[in-house]
CSV table of C-alpha atoms and ligand atoms in Angstrom, one decimal:
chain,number,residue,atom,x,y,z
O,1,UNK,CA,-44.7,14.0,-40.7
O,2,UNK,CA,-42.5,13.7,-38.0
O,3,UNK,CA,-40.7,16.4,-35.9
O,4,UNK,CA,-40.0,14.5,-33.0
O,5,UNK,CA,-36.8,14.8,-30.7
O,6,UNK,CA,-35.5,12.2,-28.6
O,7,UNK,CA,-38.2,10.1,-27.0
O,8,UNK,CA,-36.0,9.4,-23.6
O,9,UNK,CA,-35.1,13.6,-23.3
O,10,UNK,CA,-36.5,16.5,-23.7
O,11,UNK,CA,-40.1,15.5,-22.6
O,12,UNK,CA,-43.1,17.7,-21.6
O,13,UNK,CA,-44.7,17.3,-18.0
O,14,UNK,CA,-47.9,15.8,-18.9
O,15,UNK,CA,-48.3,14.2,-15.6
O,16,UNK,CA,-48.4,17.4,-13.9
O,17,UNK,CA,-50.6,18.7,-15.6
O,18,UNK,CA,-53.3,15.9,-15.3
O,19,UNK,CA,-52.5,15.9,-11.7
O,20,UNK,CA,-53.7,19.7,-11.7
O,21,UNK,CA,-56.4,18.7,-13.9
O,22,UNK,CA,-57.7,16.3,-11.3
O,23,UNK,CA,-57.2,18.4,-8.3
O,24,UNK,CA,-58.7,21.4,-9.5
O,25,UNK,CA,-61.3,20.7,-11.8
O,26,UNK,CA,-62.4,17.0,-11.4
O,27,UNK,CA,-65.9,17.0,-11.5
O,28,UNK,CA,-69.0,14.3,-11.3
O,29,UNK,CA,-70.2,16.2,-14.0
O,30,UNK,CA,-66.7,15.8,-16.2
O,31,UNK,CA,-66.9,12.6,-15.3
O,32,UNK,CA,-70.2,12.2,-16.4
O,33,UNK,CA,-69.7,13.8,-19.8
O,34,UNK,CA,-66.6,11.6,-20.6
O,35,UNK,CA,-68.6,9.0,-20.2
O,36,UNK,CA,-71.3,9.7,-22.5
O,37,UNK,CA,-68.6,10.8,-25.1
O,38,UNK,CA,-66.9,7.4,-25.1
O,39,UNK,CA,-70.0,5.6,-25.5
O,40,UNK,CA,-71.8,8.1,-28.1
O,41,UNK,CA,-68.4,7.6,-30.2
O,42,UNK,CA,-68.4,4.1,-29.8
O,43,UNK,CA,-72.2,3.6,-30.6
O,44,UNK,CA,-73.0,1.7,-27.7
O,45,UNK,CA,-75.1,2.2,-24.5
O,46,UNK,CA,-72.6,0.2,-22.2
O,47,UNK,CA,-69.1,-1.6,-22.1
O,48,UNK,CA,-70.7,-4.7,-20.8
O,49,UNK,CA,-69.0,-7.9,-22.1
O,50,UNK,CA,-66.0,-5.6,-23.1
O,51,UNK,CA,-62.3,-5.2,-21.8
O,52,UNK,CA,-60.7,-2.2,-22.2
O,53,UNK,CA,-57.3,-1.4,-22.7
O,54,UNK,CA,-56.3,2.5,-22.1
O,55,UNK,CA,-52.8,3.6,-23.7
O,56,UNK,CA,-51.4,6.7,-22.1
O,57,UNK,CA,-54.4,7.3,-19.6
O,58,UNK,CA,-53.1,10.8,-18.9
O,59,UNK,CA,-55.4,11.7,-15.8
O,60,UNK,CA,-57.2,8.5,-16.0
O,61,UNK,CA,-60.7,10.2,-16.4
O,62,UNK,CA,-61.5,8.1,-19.7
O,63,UNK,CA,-60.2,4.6,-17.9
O,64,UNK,CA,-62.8,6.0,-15.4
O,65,UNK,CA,-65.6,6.8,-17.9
O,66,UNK,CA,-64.8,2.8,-18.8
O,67,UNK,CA,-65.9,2.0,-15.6
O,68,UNK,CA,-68.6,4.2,-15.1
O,69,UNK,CA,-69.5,2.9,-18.8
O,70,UNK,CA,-69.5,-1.1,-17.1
O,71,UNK,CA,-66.5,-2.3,-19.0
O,72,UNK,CA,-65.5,-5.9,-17.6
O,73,UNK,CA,-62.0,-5.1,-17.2
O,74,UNK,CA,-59.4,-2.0,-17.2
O,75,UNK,CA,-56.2,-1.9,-17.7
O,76,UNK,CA,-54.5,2.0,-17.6
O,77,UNK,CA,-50.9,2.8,-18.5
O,78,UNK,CA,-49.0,5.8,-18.6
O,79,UNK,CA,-45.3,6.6,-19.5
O,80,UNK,CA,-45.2,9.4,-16.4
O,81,UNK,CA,-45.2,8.7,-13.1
O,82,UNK,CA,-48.0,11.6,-12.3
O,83,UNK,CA,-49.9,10.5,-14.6
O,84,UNK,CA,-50.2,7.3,-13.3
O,85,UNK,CA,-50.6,8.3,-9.5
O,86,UNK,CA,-53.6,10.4,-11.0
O,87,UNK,CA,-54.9,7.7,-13.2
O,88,UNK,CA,-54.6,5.6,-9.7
O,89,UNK,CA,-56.3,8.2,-7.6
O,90,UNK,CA,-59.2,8.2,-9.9
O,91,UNK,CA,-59.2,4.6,-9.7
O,92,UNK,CA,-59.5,5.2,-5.5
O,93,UNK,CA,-62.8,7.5,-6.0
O,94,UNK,CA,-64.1,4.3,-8.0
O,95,UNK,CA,-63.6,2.1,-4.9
O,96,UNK,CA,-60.3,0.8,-5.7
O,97,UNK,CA,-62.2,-1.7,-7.3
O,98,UNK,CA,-60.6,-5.0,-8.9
O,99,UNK,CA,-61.3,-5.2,-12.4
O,100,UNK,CA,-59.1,-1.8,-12.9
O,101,UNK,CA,-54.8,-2.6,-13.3
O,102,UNK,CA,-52.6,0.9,-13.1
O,103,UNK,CA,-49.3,1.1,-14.1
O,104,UNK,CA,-46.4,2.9,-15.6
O,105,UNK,CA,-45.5,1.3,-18.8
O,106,UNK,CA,-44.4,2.5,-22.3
O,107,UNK,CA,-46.4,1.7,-25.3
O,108,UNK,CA,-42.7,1.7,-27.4
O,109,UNK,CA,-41.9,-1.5,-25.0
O,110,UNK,CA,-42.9,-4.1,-27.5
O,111,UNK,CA,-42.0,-6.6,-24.5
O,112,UNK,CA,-44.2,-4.5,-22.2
O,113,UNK,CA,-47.0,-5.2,-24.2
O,114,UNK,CA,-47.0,-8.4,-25.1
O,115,UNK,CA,-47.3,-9.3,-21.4
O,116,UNK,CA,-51.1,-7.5,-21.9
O,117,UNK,CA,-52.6,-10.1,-24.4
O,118,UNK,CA,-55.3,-8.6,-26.1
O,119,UNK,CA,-58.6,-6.5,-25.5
O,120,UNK,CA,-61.5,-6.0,-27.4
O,121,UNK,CA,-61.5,-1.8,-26.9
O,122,UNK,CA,-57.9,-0.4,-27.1
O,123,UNK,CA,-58.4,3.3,-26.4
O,124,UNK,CA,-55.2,5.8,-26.7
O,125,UNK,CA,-56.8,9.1,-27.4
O,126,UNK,CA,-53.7,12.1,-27.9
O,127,UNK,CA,-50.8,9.8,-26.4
O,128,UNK,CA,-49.3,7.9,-29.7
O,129,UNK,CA,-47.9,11.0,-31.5
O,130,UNK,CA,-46.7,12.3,-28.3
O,131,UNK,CA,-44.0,9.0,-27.9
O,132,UNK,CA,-41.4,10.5,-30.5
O,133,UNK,CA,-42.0,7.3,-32.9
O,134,UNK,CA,-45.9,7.6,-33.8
O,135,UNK,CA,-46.0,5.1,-36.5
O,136,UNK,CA,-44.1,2.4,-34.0
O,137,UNK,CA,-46.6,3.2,-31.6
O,138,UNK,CA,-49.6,3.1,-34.0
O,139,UNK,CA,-48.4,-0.8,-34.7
O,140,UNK,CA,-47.6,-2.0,-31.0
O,141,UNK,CA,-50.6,-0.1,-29.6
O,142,UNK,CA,-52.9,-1.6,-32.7
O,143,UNK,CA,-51.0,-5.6,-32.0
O,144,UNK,CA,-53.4,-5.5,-28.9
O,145,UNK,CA,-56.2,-5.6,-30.3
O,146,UNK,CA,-58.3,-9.0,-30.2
O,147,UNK,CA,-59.4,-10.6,-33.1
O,148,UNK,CA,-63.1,-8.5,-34.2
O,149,UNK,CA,-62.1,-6.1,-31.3
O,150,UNK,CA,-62.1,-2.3,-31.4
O,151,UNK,CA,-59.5,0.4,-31.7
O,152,UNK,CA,-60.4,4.1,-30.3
O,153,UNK,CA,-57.2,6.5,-31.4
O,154,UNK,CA,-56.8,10.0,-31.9
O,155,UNK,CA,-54.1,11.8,-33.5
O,156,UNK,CA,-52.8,15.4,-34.2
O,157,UNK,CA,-53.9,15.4,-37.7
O,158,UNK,CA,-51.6,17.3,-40.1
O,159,UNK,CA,-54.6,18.2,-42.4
O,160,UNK,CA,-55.9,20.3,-40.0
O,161,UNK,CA,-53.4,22.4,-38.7
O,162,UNK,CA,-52.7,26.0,-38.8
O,163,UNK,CA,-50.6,27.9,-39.2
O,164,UNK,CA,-48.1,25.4,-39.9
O,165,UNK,CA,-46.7,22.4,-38.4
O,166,UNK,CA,-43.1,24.2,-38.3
O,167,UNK,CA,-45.1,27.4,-36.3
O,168,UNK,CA,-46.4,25.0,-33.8
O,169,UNK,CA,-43.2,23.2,-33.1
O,170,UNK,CA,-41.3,26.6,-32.7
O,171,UNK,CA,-43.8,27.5,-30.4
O,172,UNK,CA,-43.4,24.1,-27.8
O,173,UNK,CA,-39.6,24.4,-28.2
O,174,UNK,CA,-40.5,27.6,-26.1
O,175,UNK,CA,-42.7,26.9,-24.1
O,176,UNK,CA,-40.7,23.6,-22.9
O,177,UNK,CA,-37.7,25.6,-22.8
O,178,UNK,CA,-39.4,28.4,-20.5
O,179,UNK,CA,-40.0,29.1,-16.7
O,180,UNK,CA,-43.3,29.5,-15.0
O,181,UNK,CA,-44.1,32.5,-15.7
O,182,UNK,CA,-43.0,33.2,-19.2
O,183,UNK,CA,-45.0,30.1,-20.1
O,184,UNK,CA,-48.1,31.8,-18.1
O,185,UNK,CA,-47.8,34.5,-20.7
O,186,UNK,CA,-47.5,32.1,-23.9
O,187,UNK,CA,-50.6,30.9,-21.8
O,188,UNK,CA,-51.8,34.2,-22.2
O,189,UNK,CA,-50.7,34.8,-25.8
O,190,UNK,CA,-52.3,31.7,-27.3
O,191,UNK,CA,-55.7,32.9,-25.8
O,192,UNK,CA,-55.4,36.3,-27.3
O,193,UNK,CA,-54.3,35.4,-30.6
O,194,UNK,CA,-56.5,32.2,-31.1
O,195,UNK,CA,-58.9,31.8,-28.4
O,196,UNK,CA,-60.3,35.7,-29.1
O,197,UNK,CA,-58.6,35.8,-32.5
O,198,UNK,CA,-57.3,39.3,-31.1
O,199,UNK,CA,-60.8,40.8,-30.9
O,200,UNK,CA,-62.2,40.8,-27.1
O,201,UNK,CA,-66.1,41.1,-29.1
O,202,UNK,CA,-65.6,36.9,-29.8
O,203,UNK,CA,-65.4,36.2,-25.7
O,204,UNK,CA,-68.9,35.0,-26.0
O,205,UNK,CA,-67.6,32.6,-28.6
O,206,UNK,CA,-64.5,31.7,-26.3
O,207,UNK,CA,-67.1,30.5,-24.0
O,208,UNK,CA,-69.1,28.7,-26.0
O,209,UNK,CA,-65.9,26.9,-27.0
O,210,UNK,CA,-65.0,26.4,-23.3
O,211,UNK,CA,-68.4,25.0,-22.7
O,212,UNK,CA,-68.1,22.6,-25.4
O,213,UNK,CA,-64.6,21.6,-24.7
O,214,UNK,CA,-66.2,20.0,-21.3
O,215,UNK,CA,-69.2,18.5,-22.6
O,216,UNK,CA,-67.1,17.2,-25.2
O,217,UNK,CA,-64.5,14.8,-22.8
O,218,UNK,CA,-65.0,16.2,-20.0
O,219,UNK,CA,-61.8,18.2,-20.2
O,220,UNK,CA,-60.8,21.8,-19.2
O,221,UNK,CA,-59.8,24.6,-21.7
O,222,UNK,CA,-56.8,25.6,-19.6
O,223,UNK,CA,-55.3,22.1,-19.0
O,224,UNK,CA,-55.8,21.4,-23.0
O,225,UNK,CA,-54.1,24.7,-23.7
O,226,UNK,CA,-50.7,23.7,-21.6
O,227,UNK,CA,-51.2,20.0,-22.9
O,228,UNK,CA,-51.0,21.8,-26.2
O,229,UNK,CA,-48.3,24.4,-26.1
O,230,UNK,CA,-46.2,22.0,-24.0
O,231,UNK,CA,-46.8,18.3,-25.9
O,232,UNK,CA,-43.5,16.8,-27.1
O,233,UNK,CA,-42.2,14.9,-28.3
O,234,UNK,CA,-45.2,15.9,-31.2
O,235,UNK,CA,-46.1,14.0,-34.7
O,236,UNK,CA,-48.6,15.1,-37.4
O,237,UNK,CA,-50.8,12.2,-38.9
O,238,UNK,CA,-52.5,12.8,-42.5
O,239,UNK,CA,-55.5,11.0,-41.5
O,240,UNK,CA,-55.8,9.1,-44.8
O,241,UNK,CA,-52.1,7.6,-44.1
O,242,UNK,CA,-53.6,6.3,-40.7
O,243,UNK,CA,-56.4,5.0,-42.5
O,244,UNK,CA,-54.2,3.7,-45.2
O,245,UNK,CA,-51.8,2.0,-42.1
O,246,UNK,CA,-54.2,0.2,-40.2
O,247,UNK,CA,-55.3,-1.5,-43.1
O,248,UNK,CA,-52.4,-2.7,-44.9
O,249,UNK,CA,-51.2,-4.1,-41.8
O,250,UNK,CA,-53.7,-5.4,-39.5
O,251,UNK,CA,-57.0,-5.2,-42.3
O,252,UNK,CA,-58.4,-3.1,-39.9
O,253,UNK,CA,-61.6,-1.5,-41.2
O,254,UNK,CA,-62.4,2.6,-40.1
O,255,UNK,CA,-65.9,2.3,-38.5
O,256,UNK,CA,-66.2,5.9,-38.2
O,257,UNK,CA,-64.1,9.2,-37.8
O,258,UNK,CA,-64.3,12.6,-36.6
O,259,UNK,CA,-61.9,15.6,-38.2
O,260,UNK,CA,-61.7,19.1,-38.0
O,261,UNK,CA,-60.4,19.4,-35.2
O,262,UNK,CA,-56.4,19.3,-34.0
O,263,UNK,CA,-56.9,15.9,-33.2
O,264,UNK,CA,-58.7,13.7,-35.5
O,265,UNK,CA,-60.6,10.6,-34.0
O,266,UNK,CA,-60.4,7.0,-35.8
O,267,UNK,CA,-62.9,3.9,-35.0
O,268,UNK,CA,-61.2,1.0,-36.2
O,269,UNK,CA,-62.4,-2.5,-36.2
O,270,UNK,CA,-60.1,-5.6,-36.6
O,271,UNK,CA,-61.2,-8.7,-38.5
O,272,UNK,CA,-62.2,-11.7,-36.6
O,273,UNK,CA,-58.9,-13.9,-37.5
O,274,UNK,CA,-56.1,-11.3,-37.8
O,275,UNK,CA,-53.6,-11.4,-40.7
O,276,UNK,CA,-50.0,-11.7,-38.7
O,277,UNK,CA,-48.0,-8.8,-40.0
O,278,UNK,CA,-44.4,-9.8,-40.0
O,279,UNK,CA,-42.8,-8.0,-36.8
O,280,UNK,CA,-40.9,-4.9,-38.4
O,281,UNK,CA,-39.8,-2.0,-37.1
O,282,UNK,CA,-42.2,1.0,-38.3
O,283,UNK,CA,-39.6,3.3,-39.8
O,284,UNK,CA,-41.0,7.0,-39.2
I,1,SAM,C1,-52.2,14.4,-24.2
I,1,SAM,S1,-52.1,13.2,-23.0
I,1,SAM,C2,-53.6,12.3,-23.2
I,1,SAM,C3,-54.1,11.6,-22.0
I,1,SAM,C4,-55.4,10.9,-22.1
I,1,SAM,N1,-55.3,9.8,-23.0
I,1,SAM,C5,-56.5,11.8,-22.5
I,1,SAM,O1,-57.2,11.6,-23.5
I,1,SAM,O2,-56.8,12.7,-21.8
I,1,SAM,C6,-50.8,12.1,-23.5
I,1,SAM,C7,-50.4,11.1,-22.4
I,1,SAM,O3,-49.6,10.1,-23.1
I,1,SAM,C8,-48.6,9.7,-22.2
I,1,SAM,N2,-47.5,9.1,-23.0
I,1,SAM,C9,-46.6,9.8,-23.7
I,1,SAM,N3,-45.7,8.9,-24.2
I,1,SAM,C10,-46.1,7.7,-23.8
I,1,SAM,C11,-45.5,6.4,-24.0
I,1,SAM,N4,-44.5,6.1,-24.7
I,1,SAM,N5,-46.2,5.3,-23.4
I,1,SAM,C12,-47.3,5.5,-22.6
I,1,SAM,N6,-47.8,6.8,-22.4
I,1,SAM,C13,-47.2,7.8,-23.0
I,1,SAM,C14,-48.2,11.0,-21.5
I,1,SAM,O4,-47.5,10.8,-20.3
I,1,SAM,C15,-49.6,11.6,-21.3
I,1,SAM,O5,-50.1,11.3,-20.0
């Protein structure tokens, strides 16, 4: 499902929003939990012996849970400039250590990425529906994965949502279009009408959910609520197509997955010697 505009116009601030992430609610313990999170999904007590390869690293707290989680190497990218100062300023409170590359790139630059050779954990968690040509960026993103390595991604899921897909995209062309303080009131509006479900008795619930949110990844309800209203360029995955995807082009087998919520999360392994998929261009 694709609703997309332009990939080069038209595109939310996501930077700016990490960047307020990081300054106002970075926390050992976030950082803490995103750890945990990466290596509970992965099944693995450690990244020793592993390189990983983060895909639209947002505020860079997951490249820094990698670290945290011993990964040998890191390499962080990010389409925004703010997200990539933030990525980098996490990367300061980790010592500016060596083993960690930041940069700007663009995971639709097919010549971009060839320059990365491969990794054995390619992590892009929310980023590849958010490019304006998922499926392109579902194939370049999954091309850098080593032979038996691992691919962490997670995707808007189009099973899932609710209303509708058309509501949701209404909604961002609004919010996108809006000034400060009308978007404070969508803000507003979306926590009325689905954080309480318009009934102030299920606040305790609301903070339950708020609670879990951060143990979860580490990440604030507020900051996931303007990521949400403002995200586009915005795709829908079924999560059977991705499924279906992955393994018709790369024999890439689903280790394990976790729906139900907006974003679904895939664990996909690649077999030891890759098939070579012809290089196509991934019509969406
Ligand atoms: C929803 S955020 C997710 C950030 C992070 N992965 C996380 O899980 O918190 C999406 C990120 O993808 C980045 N992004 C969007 N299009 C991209 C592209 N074509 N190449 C690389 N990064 C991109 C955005 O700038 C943004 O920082």
């Amino acid at each position: 499902m694709t609703f997309a505009g332009n990939p080069s116009s038209n595109r939310y601030e996501f930077g700016a929003n990490w960047a307020s992430f990081v300054d106002n609610h970075y926390s050992a313990e976030r950082r803490r939990m995103a750890a945990d999170k990466l290596l509970s999904f992965l099944g693995k007590k450690s990244l020793e012996g592993m390189d990983f390869l983060d895909i639209g690293s947002g505020s860079g707290l997951h490249s820094l849970a990698a670290f945290d989680a011993k990964a040998d190497r890191i390499h962080s990218f990010d389409f925004d400039p703010l997200s990539v100062s933030t990525t980098g300023k996490l990367r300061q409170l980790a010592g500016d250590p060596s083993n960690w590359a930041v940069e700007q790139g663009d995971v639709l630059d097919a010549d971009y990425l060839e320059t990365l050779g491969t990794w054995n954990l390619v992590y892009s968690w929310g980023v590849l529906h958010h490019t304006g040509a998922m499926w392109q960026a579902v194939e370049n993103a999954a091309r850098r994965v080593a032979p038996g390595g691992l691919f962490f991604i997670a995707l808007y899921s189009s099973n899932v949502v609710k209303p509708s897909a058309e509501f949701w995209l209404d909604v961002k062309r609004r919010y996108n279009a809006a000034g400060p303080s009308q978007r404070r009131w969508m803000e507003y509006w979306y926590i009325w009408r689905f954080g309480l479900g318009r009934n102030p008795l299920r606040l305790p619930l609301l903070i339950k959910q708020i609670y879990d949110k951060k143990k979860g990844r580490g990440m604030s309800y507020m900051t996931d609520i303007r990521d949400w209203l403002g995200g586009w360029p915005m795709d829908f995955a079924d999560d059977q197509a991705v499924v279906d995807f992955l393994k018709e082009r790369f024999d890439f087998e689903l280790v394990r997955i976790s729906t139900g919520e907006a974003c679904t999360e895939f664990l996909f392994q690649g077999p030891s010697s890759p098939p070579q998929p012809e290089l196509v261009n991934v019509q969406t």
